[in-house]
Amino acid sequence: MSDRPGADNADDLPVDDEHRRPAGVSDATVEAVGKVTEALEWVERVRGHLYEAHQMSGHADLLFGEAADMLSDAGHDGLAADMWREVVGANTFPGRWTFQLVEEFDDGYYTTVKDFEKRTREELLDGRRHVMESEMKERRRTDGRTGHEARPS
């Protein structure tokens, strides 16, 4: 029993709540599945950064093309021609464009991790998501206080 407000609020949730731990599941299991989900969330961030790198490098390539045209317009044809030949359209990574890296990540590691996280939840928590986080929120919120509701009404 805790002196903190909301420490026992999870007992007020209906048994079929989509974020409530299934009957008989241990704290250790909830924590382990929560750690798998946390790892997936970090992989999601990696994925976002890969898309960001893809879009940023593509934008930079377009800007280099515009810069080459501007250099040519300013009378620097040799430098502009070199930029078009050496920089514009160059692979960011040897033999690949960034969209190919994104596709390889999505089709390989990302899919494997996402599928494994889902399998772990299905086998151990009846497929329920964010059980650990839900329990943490229940421990931290103040029951009955506006802005601390357990679920949307």
Short mmCIF file of N, CA and C in Angstrom, two decimals:
data_model
loop_
_atom_site.label_atom_id
_atom_site.label_comp_id
_atom_site.label_asym_id
_atom_site.label_seq_id
_atom_site.Cartn_x
_atom_site.Cartn_y
_atom_site.Cartn_z
N MET A 1 0.86 -1.18 0.00
CA MET A 1 0.00 0.00 0.00
C MET A 1 0.90 1.24 0.00
N SER A 2 0.54 2.21 -0.78
CA SER A 2 1.34 3.43 -0.90
C SER A 2 0.55 4.62 -0.39
N ASP A 3 1.28 5.61 0.10
CA ASP A 3 0.64 6.86 0.53
C ASP A 3 0.40 7.78 -0.66
N ARG A 4 0.93 7.42 -1.81
CA ARG A 4 0.78 8.28 -2.99
C ARG A 4 -0.65 8.23 -3.49
N PRO A 5 -1.19 9.38 -3.92
CA PRO A 5 -2.53 9.36 -4.52
C PRO A 5 -2.53 8.45 -5.74
N GLY A 6 -3.58 7.70 -5.89
CA GLY A 6 -3.74 6.88 -7.09
C GLY A 6 -3.03 5.56 -7.05
N ALA A 7 -2.37 5.21 -5.93
CA ALA A 7 -1.56 4.00 -5.89
C ALA A 7 -2.37 2.73 -6.17
N ASP A 8 -3.64 2.73 -5.83
CA ASP A 8 -4.44 1.52 -6.00
C ASP A 8 -5.50 1.65 -7.09
N ASN A 9 -5.38 2.63 -7.97
CA ASN A 9 -6.41 2.89 -8.96
C ASN A 9 -6.59 1.76 -9.95
N ALA A 10 -5.55 0.95 -10.20
CA ALA A 10 -5.67 -0.14 -11.18
C ALA A 10 -6.77 -1.11 -10.79
N ASP A 11 -7.05 -1.23 -9.50
CA ASP A 11 -8.11 -2.14 -9.05
C ASP A 11 -9.48 -1.66 -9.49
N ASP A 12 -9.61 -0.39 -9.85
CA ASP A 12 -10.89 0.17 -10.28
C ASP A 12 -11.16 -0.07 -11.77
N LEU A 13 -10.16 -0.55 -12.52
CA LEU A 13 -10.34 -0.76 -13.95
C LEU A 13 -11.12 -2.03 -14.22
N PRO A 14 -11.93 -2.03 -15.26
CA PRO A 14 -12.64 -3.26 -15.61
C PRO A 14 -11.65 -4.35 -16.03
N VAL A 15 -11.98 -5.59 -15.76
CA VAL A 15 -11.11 -6.72 -16.05
C VAL A 15 -10.77 -6.79 -17.54
N ASP A 16 -11.70 -6.37 -18.40
CA ASP A 16 -11.46 -6.45 -19.84
C ASP A 16 -10.81 -5.20 -20.43
N ASP A 17 -10.32 -4.28 -19.58
CA ASP A 17 -9.65 -3.08 -20.08
C ASP A 17 -8.47 -3.52 -20.94
N GLU A 18 -8.35 -2.88 -22.10
CA GLU A 18 -7.32 -3.29 -23.07
C GLU A 18 -5.90 -3.06 -22.58
N HIS A 19 -5.70 -2.32 -21.50
CA HIS A 19 -4.36 -2.06 -20.99
C HIS A 19 -4.13 -2.68 -19.61
N ARG A 20 -5.09 -3.41 -19.12
CA ARG A 20 -4.96 -4.06 -17.82
C ARG A 20 -4.24 -5.39 -17.99
N ARG A 21 -3.42 -5.73 -17.04
CA ARG A 21 -2.69 -6.99 -17.10
C ARG A 21 -3.67 -8.16 -17.02
N PRO A 22 -3.48 -9.16 -17.85
CA PRO A 22 -4.34 -10.35 -17.77
C PRO A 22 -4.14 -11.07 -16.43
N ALA A 23 -5.14 -11.77 -16.00
CA ALA A 23 -5.07 -12.50 -14.73
C ALA A 23 -3.91 -13.48 -14.74
N GLY A 24 -3.20 -13.53 -13.62
CA GLY A 24 -2.12 -14.49 -13.44
C GLY A 24 -0.78 -14.08 -14.00
N VAL A 25 -0.69 -12.91 -14.60
CA VAL A 25 0.59 -12.46 -15.17
C VAL A 25 1.40 -11.77 -14.07
N SER A 26 2.65 -12.17 -13.95
CA SER A 26 3.51 -11.66 -12.87
C SER A 26 4.05 -10.26 -13.18
N ASP A 27 4.52 -9.60 -12.12
CA ASP A 27 5.18 -8.30 -12.28
C ASP A 27 6.40 -8.44 -13.19
N ALA A 28 7.16 -9.52 -13.00
CA ALA A 28 8.38 -9.73 -13.80
C ALA A 28 8.05 -9.83 -15.28
N THR A 29 6.94 -10.50 -15.61
CA THR A 29 6.54 -10.63 -17.02
C THR A 29 6.12 -9.29 -17.58
N VAL A 30 5.32 -8.54 -16.84
CA VAL A 30 4.90 -7.21 -17.29
C VAL A 30 6.12 -6.32 -17.52
N GLU A 31 7.08 -6.37 -16.61
CA GLU A 31 8.29 -5.56 -16.76
C GLU A 31 9.11 -6.00 -17.96
N ALA A 32 9.23 -7.31 -18.18
CA ALA A 32 10.01 -7.81 -19.31
C ALA A 32 9.38 -7.40 -20.64
N VAL A 33 8.05 -7.55 -20.75
CA VAL A 33 7.36 -7.15 -21.97
C VAL A 33 7.47 -5.64 -22.14
N GLY A 34 7.39 -4.91 -21.05
CA GLY A 34 7.56 -3.46 -21.12
C GLY A 34 8.93 -3.08 -21.66
N LYS A 35 9.94 -3.83 -21.29
CA LYS A 35 11.30 -3.56 -21.78
C LYS A 35 11.41 -3.85 -23.28
N VAL A 36 10.74 -4.92 -23.74
CA VAL A 36 10.72 -5.22 -25.17
C VAL A 36 10.04 -4.08 -25.93
N THR A 37 8.94 -3.59 -25.39
CA THR A 37 8.23 -2.48 -26.02
C THR A 37 9.08 -1.21 -26.02
N GLU A 38 9.76 -0.96 -24.93
CA GLU A 38 10.64 0.22 -24.87
C GLU A 38 11.74 0.12 -25.93
N ALA A 39 12.30 -1.07 -26.11
CA ALA A 39 13.33 -1.26 -27.13
C ALA A 39 12.74 -0.98 -28.52
N LEU A 40 11.52 -1.47 -28.78
CA LEU A 40 10.86 -1.19 -30.05
C LEU A 40 10.67 0.31 -30.24
N GLU A 41 10.31 1.02 -29.20
CA GLU A 41 10.12 2.46 -29.31
C GLU A 41 11.43 3.15 -29.72
N TRP A 42 12.56 2.67 -29.24
CA TRP A 42 13.85 3.22 -29.66
C TRP A 42 14.11 2.90 -31.13
N VAL A 43 13.72 1.70 -31.56
CA VAL A 43 13.88 1.35 -32.97
C VAL A 43 12.98 2.23 -33.83
N GLU A 44 11.79 2.56 -33.34
CA GLU A 44 10.92 3.49 -34.06
C GLU A 44 11.61 4.84 -34.23
N ARG A 45 12.33 5.27 -33.22
CA ARG A 45 13.06 6.54 -33.32
C ARG A 45 14.16 6.44 -34.37
N VAL A 46 14.87 5.30 -34.40
CA VAL A 46 15.89 5.09 -35.43
C VAL A 46 15.25 5.21 -36.80
N ARG A 47 14.10 4.56 -36.97
CA ARG A 47 13.40 4.60 -38.25
C ARG A 47 13.07 6.04 -38.64
N GLY A 48 12.58 6.81 -37.69
CA GLY A 48 12.28 8.22 -37.96
C GLY A 48 13.52 9.00 -38.37
N HIS A 49 14.63 8.72 -37.72
CA HIS A 49 15.87 9.41 -38.08
C HIS A 49 16.35 9.00 -39.46
N LEU A 50 16.16 7.73 -39.83
CA LEU A 50 16.53 7.31 -41.18
C LEU A 50 15.70 8.05 -42.22
N TYR A 51 14.39 8.17 -41.97
CA TYR A 51 13.55 8.93 -42.89
C TYR A 51 13.98 10.40 -42.92
N GLU A 52 14.34 10.92 -41.77
CA GLU A 52 14.81 12.31 -41.69
C GLU A 52 16.08 12.47 -42.51
N ALA A 53 17.03 11.56 -42.37
CA ALA A 53 18.28 11.62 -43.13
C ALA A 53 17.99 11.50 -44.63
N HIS A 54 17.06 10.62 -44.98
CA HIS A 54 16.67 10.45 -46.38
C HIS A 54 16.13 11.77 -46.96
N GLN A 55 15.22 12.39 -46.24
CA GLN A 55 14.61 13.62 -46.73
C GLN A 55 15.61 14.78 -46.72
N MET A 56 16.44 14.84 -45.69
CA MET A 56 17.41 15.94 -45.61
C MET A 56 18.46 15.83 -46.71
N SER A 57 18.95 14.62 -46.96
CA SER A 57 19.97 14.48 -48.01
C SER A 57 19.36 14.72 -49.39
N GLY A 58 18.11 14.31 -49.59
CA GLY A 58 17.43 14.60 -50.86
C GLY A 58 17.24 16.09 -51.06
N HIS A 59 16.87 16.78 -49.99
CA HIS A 59 16.69 18.23 -50.08
C HIS A 59 18.04 18.91 -50.37
N ALA A 60 19.08 18.44 -49.70
CA ALA A 60 20.41 19.01 -49.95
C ALA A 60 20.81 18.82 -51.41
N ASP A 61 20.50 17.65 -51.98
CA ASP A 61 20.83 17.40 -53.38
C ASP A 61 20.11 18.39 -54.29
N LEU A 62 18.84 18.65 -54.01
CA LEU A 62 18.10 19.64 -54.81
C LEU A 62 18.73 21.03 -54.68
N LEU A 63 19.14 21.38 -53.47
CA LEU A 63 19.78 22.69 -53.25
C LEU A 63 21.11 22.79 -53.99
N PHE A 64 21.88 21.70 -54.01
CA PHE A 64 23.13 21.72 -54.77
C PHE A 64 22.86 21.94 -56.26
N GLY A 65 21.78 21.34 -56.76
CA GLY A 65 21.42 21.57 -58.16
C GLY A 65 21.08 23.03 -58.42
N GLU A 66 20.30 23.62 -57.51
CA GLU A 66 19.98 25.04 -57.64
C GLU A 66 21.23 25.90 -57.54
N ALA A 67 22.11 25.54 -56.62
CA ALA A 67 23.36 26.30 -56.45
C ALA A 67 24.22 26.21 -57.71
N ALA A 68 24.27 25.04 -58.32
CA ALA A 68 25.05 24.88 -59.55
C ALA A 68 24.50 25.78 -60.65
N ASP A 69 23.17 25.81 -60.77
CA ASP A 69 22.56 26.71 -61.76
C ASP A 69 22.88 28.17 -61.46
N MET A 70 22.86 28.53 -60.19
CA MET A 70 23.15 29.91 -59.81
C MET A 70 24.62 30.25 -60.09
N LEU A 71 25.51 29.30 -59.84
CA LEU A 71 26.93 29.54 -60.15
C LEU A 71 27.11 29.76 -61.65
N SER A 72 26.42 28.96 -62.43
CA SER A 72 26.50 29.12 -63.88
C SER A 72 25.96 30.49 -64.31
N ASP A 73 24.80 30.87 -63.75
CA ASP A 73 24.20 32.18 -64.07
C ASP A 73 25.12 33.33 -63.68
N ALA A 74 25.94 33.09 -62.63
CA ALA A 74 26.85 34.14 -62.16
C ALA A 74 28.17 34.12 -62.93
N GLY A 75 28.26 33.26 -63.96
CA GLY A 75 29.45 33.24 -64.79
C GLY A 75 30.52 32.24 -64.36
N HIS A 76 30.19 31.33 -63.48
CA HIS A 76 31.17 30.35 -62.99
C HIS A 76 30.85 28.98 -63.56
N ASP A 77 30.86 28.90 -64.89
CA ASP A 77 30.43 27.69 -65.59
C ASP A 77 31.25 26.45 -65.25
N GLY A 78 32.55 26.62 -65.09
CA GLY A 78 33.42 25.47 -64.79
C GLY A 78 33.07 24.85 -63.44
N LEU A 79 32.94 25.71 -62.44
CA LEU A 79 32.59 25.23 -61.10
C LEU A 79 31.19 24.62 -61.09
N ALA A 80 30.27 25.26 -61.81
CA ALA A 80 28.90 24.74 -61.89
C ALA A 80 28.90 23.36 -62.55
N ALA A 81 29.64 23.20 -63.62
CA ALA A 81 29.70 21.91 -64.31
C ALA A 81 30.31 20.84 -63.41
N ASP A 82 31.36 21.22 -62.66
CA ASP A 82 31.96 20.27 -61.71
C ASP A 82 30.97 19.87 -60.63
N MET A 83 30.18 20.83 -60.13
CA MET A 83 29.19 20.51 -59.09
C MET A 83 28.14 19.55 -59.64
N TRP A 84 27.67 19.80 -60.87
CA TRP A 84 26.69 18.90 -61.47
C TRP A 84 27.27 17.49 -61.62
N ARG A 85 28.52 17.42 -62.02
CA ARG A 85 29.13 16.12 -62.28
C ARG A 85 29.54 15.40 -60.99
N GLU A 86 30.06 16.11 -59.98
CA GLU A 86 30.65 15.47 -58.80
C GLU A 86 29.71 15.39 -57.60
N VAL A 87 28.80 16.35 -57.47
CA VAL A 87 28.00 16.42 -56.25
C VAL A 87 26.53 16.08 -56.49
N VAL A 88 25.90 16.73 -57.45
CA VAL A 88 24.47 16.54 -57.68
C VAL A 88 24.20 15.10 -58.10
N GLY A 89 23.32 14.46 -57.39
CA GLY A 89 22.95 13.08 -57.72
C GLY A 89 23.89 12.03 -57.18
N ALA A 90 24.93 12.44 -56.45
CA ALA A 90 25.88 11.47 -55.90
C ALA A 90 25.21 10.63 -54.81
N ASN A 91 25.60 9.37 -54.75
CA ASN A 91 25.10 8.49 -53.69
C ASN A 91 25.60 8.98 -52.33
N THR A 92 24.72 9.01 -51.38
CA THR A 92 25.10 9.39 -50.02
C THR A 92 25.95 8.29 -49.39
N PHE A 93 25.63 7.05 -49.71
CA PHE A 93 26.38 5.89 -49.25
C PHE A 93 26.82 5.11 -50.49
N PRO A 94 27.97 4.47 -50.46
CA PRO A 94 28.46 3.76 -51.65
C PRO A 94 27.43 2.78 -52.21
N GLY A 95 27.10 2.98 -53.48
CA GLY A 95 26.21 2.05 -54.17
C GLY A 95 24.74 2.16 -53.82
N ARG A 96 24.35 3.13 -52.99
CA ARG A 96 22.96 3.21 -52.57
C ARG A 96 22.49 4.65 -52.44
N TRP A 97 21.20 4.79 -52.60
CA TRP A 97 20.52 6.04 -52.27
C TRP A 97 19.88 5.84 -50.90
N THR A 98 19.57 6.94 -50.25
CA THR A 98 19.04 6.83 -48.89
C THR A 98 17.70 6.11 -48.84
N PHE A 99 16.88 6.22 -49.87
CA PHE A 99 15.61 5.52 -49.84
C PHE A 99 15.83 4.01 -49.81
N GLN A 100 16.93 3.55 -50.40
CA GLN A 100 17.22 2.12 -50.37
C GLN A 100 17.60 1.68 -48.95
N LEU A 101 18.31 2.52 -48.22
CA LEU A 101 18.62 2.21 -46.82
C LEU A 101 17.35 2.12 -45.99
N VAL A 102 16.44 3.06 -46.22
CA VAL A 102 15.17 3.05 -45.51
C VAL A 102 14.41 1.75 -45.81
N GLU A 103 14.36 1.38 -47.08
CA GLU A 103 13.65 0.16 -47.47
C GLU A 103 14.28 -1.08 -46.85
N GLU A 104 15.62 -1.15 -46.87
CA GLU A 104 16.31 -2.29 -46.29
C GLU A 104 16.04 -2.38 -44.79
N PHE A 105 16.07 -1.25 -44.11
CA PHE A 105 15.79 -1.20 -42.68
C PHE A 105 14.36 -1.67 -42.41
N ASP A 106 13.40 -1.10 -43.17
CA ASP A 106 11.99 -1.46 -42.97
C ASP A 106 11.74 -2.94 -43.21
N ASP A 107 12.30 -3.46 -44.31
CA ASP A 107 12.03 -4.85 -44.68
C ASP A 107 12.79 -5.87 -43.85
N GLY A 108 13.87 -5.44 -43.21
CA GLY A 108 14.70 -6.35 -42.44
C GLY A 108 14.52 -6.17 -40.94
N TYR A 109 15.43 -5.44 -40.35
CA TYR A 109 15.49 -5.30 -38.89
C TYR A 109 14.18 -4.78 -38.30
N TYR A 110 13.63 -3.73 -38.89
CA TYR A 110 12.42 -3.12 -38.35
C TYR A 110 11.27 -4.12 -38.31
N THR A 111 11.06 -4.83 -39.40
CA THR A 111 9.98 -5.81 -39.46
C THR A 111 10.21 -6.93 -38.45
N THR A 112 11.44 -7.39 -38.34
CA THR A 112 11.77 -8.45 -37.38
C THR A 112 11.47 -8.02 -35.96
N VAL A 113 11.92 -6.83 -35.59
CA VAL A 113 11.72 -6.31 -34.24
C VAL A 113 10.24 -6.09 -33.95
N LYS A 114 9.55 -5.48 -34.89
CA LYS A 114 8.12 -5.20 -34.70
C LYS A 114 7.33 -6.49 -34.54
N ASP A 115 7.62 -7.47 -35.38
CA ASP A 115 6.93 -8.76 -35.28
C ASP A 115 7.24 -9.46 -33.97
N PHE A 116 8.48 -9.38 -33.50
CA PHE A 116 8.84 -10.05 -32.26
C PHE A 116 8.18 -9.38 -31.06
N GLU A 117 8.11 -8.06 -31.07
CA GLU A 117 7.44 -7.35 -29.97
C GLU A 117 5.97 -7.75 -29.92
N LYS A 118 5.33 -7.83 -31.07
CA LYS A 118 3.92 -8.23 -31.12
C LYS A 118 3.76 -9.67 -30.65
N ARG A 119 4.63 -10.55 -31.10
CA ARG A 119 4.57 -11.95 -30.67
C ARG A 119 4.72 -12.06 -29.15
N THR A 120 5.64 -11.31 -28.58
CA THR A 120 5.86 -11.32 -27.14
C THR A 120 4.60 -10.89 -26.39
N ARG A 121 3.97 -9.80 -26.85
CA ARG A 121 2.73 -9.35 -26.22
C ARG A 121 1.62 -10.37 -26.36
N GLU A 122 1.50 -10.96 -27.56
CA GLU A 122 0.44 -11.94 -27.79
C GLU A 122 0.61 -13.16 -26.90
N GLU A 123 1.84 -13.65 -26.78
CA GLU A 123 2.08 -14.85 -25.98
C GLU A 123 1.98 -14.61 -24.48
N LEU A 124 2.36 -13.41 -24.03
CA LEU A 124 2.46 -13.19 -22.59
C LEU A 124 1.39 -12.28 -22.00
N LEU A 125 0.79 -11.40 -22.82
CA LEU A 125 -0.18 -10.43 -22.29
C LEU A 125 -1.48 -10.42 -23.10
N ASP A 126 -1.81 -11.53 -23.73
CA ASP A 126 -3.02 -11.60 -24.56
C ASP A 126 -3.07 -10.51 -25.61
N GLY A 127 -1.89 -10.08 -26.07
CA GLY A 127 -1.81 -9.06 -27.12
C GLY A 127 -1.96 -7.63 -26.62
N ARG A 128 -2.16 -7.47 -25.34
CA ARG A 128 -2.39 -6.12 -24.80
C ARG A 128 -1.12 -5.27 -24.89
N ARG A 129 -1.33 -4.01 -25.22
CA ARG A 129 -0.21 -3.07 -25.38
C ARG A 129 -0.11 -2.16 -24.17
N HIS A 130 1.11 -1.74 -23.89
CA HIS A 130 1.41 -0.72 -22.88
C HIS A 130 0.84 -1.04 -21.50
N VAL A 131 0.84 -2.30 -21.11
CA VAL A 131 0.36 -2.70 -19.78
C VAL A 131 1.23 -2.08 -18.70
N MET A 132 2.54 -2.18 -18.85
CA MET A 132 3.44 -1.60 -17.85
C MET A 132 3.23 -0.10 -17.72
N GLU A 133 3.11 0.59 -18.85
CA GLU A 133 2.91 2.03 -18.82
C GLU A 133 1.57 2.40 -18.20
N SER A 134 0.55 1.60 -18.50
CA SER A 134 -0.77 1.83 -17.93
C SER A 134 -0.73 1.72 -16.41
N GLU A 135 -0.04 0.70 -15.93
CA GLU A 135 0.06 0.52 -14.48
C GLU A 135 0.87 1.66 -13.85
N MET A 136 1.91 2.11 -14.53
CA MET A 136 2.69 3.22 -14.02
C MET A 136 1.82 4.48 -13.94
N LYS A 137 1.02 4.73 -14.98
CA LYS A 137 0.14 5.89 -14.96
C LYS A 137 -0.86 5.79 -13.82
N GLU A 138 -1.40 4.61 -13.64
CA GLU A 138 -2.37 4.43 -12.55
C GLU A 138 -1.75 4.74 -11.19
N ARG A 139 -0.48 4.37 -11.01
CA ARG A 139 0.19 4.65 -9.74
C ARG A 139 0.45 6.14 -9.56
N ARG A 140 0.55 6.88 -10.64
CA ARG A 140 0.97 8.28 -10.57
C ARG A 140 -0.18 9.29 -10.62
N ARG A 141 -1.34 8.87 -11.08
CA ARG A 141 -2.43 9.82 -11.21
C ARG A 141 -3.22 9.93 -9.91
N THR A 142 -3.98 11.01 -9.78
CA THR A 142 -4.84 11.21 -8.61
C THR A 142 -6.27 10.91 -9.02
N ASP A 143 -6.83 9.87 -8.46
CA ASP A 143 -8.19 9.43 -8.80
C ASP A 143 -9.19 10.54 -8.53
N GLY A 144 -10.06 10.79 -9.51
CA GLY A 144 -11.11 11.78 -9.36
C GLY A 144 -10.68 13.20 -9.69
N ARG A 145 -9.43 13.44 -9.95
CA ARG A 145 -8.96 14.80 -10.24
C ARG A 145 -9.02 15.06 -11.74
N THR A 146 -9.56 16.22 -12.12
CA THR A 146 -9.62 16.60 -13.52
C THR A 146 -8.22 16.63 -14.10
N GLY A 147 -8.09 16.04 -15.27
CA GLY A 147 -6.78 15.95 -15.91
C GLY A 147 -6.00 14.72 -15.52
N HIS A 148 -6.55 13.94 -14.60
CA HIS A 148 -5.90 12.70 -14.15
C HIS A 148 -6.78 11.48 -14.46
N GLU A 149 -7.69 11.62 -15.40
CA GLU A 149 -8.61 10.52 -15.70
C GLU A 149 -7.83 9.26 -16.14
N ALA A 150 -8.39 8.11 -15.78
CA ALA A 150 -7.75 6.84 -16.13
C ALA A 150 -7.84 6.57 -17.61
N ARG A 151 -8.96 6.88 -18.20
CA ARG A 151 -9.20 6.60 -19.62
C ARG A 151 -10.07 7.71 -20.20
N PRO A 152 -10.09 7.85 -21.51
CA PRO A 152 -11.01 8.82 -22.10
C PRO A 152 -12.46 8.48 -21.76
N SER A 153 -13.28 9.48 -21.61
CA SER A 153 -14.69 9.20 -21.26
C SER A 153 -15.50 8.86 -22.48
#
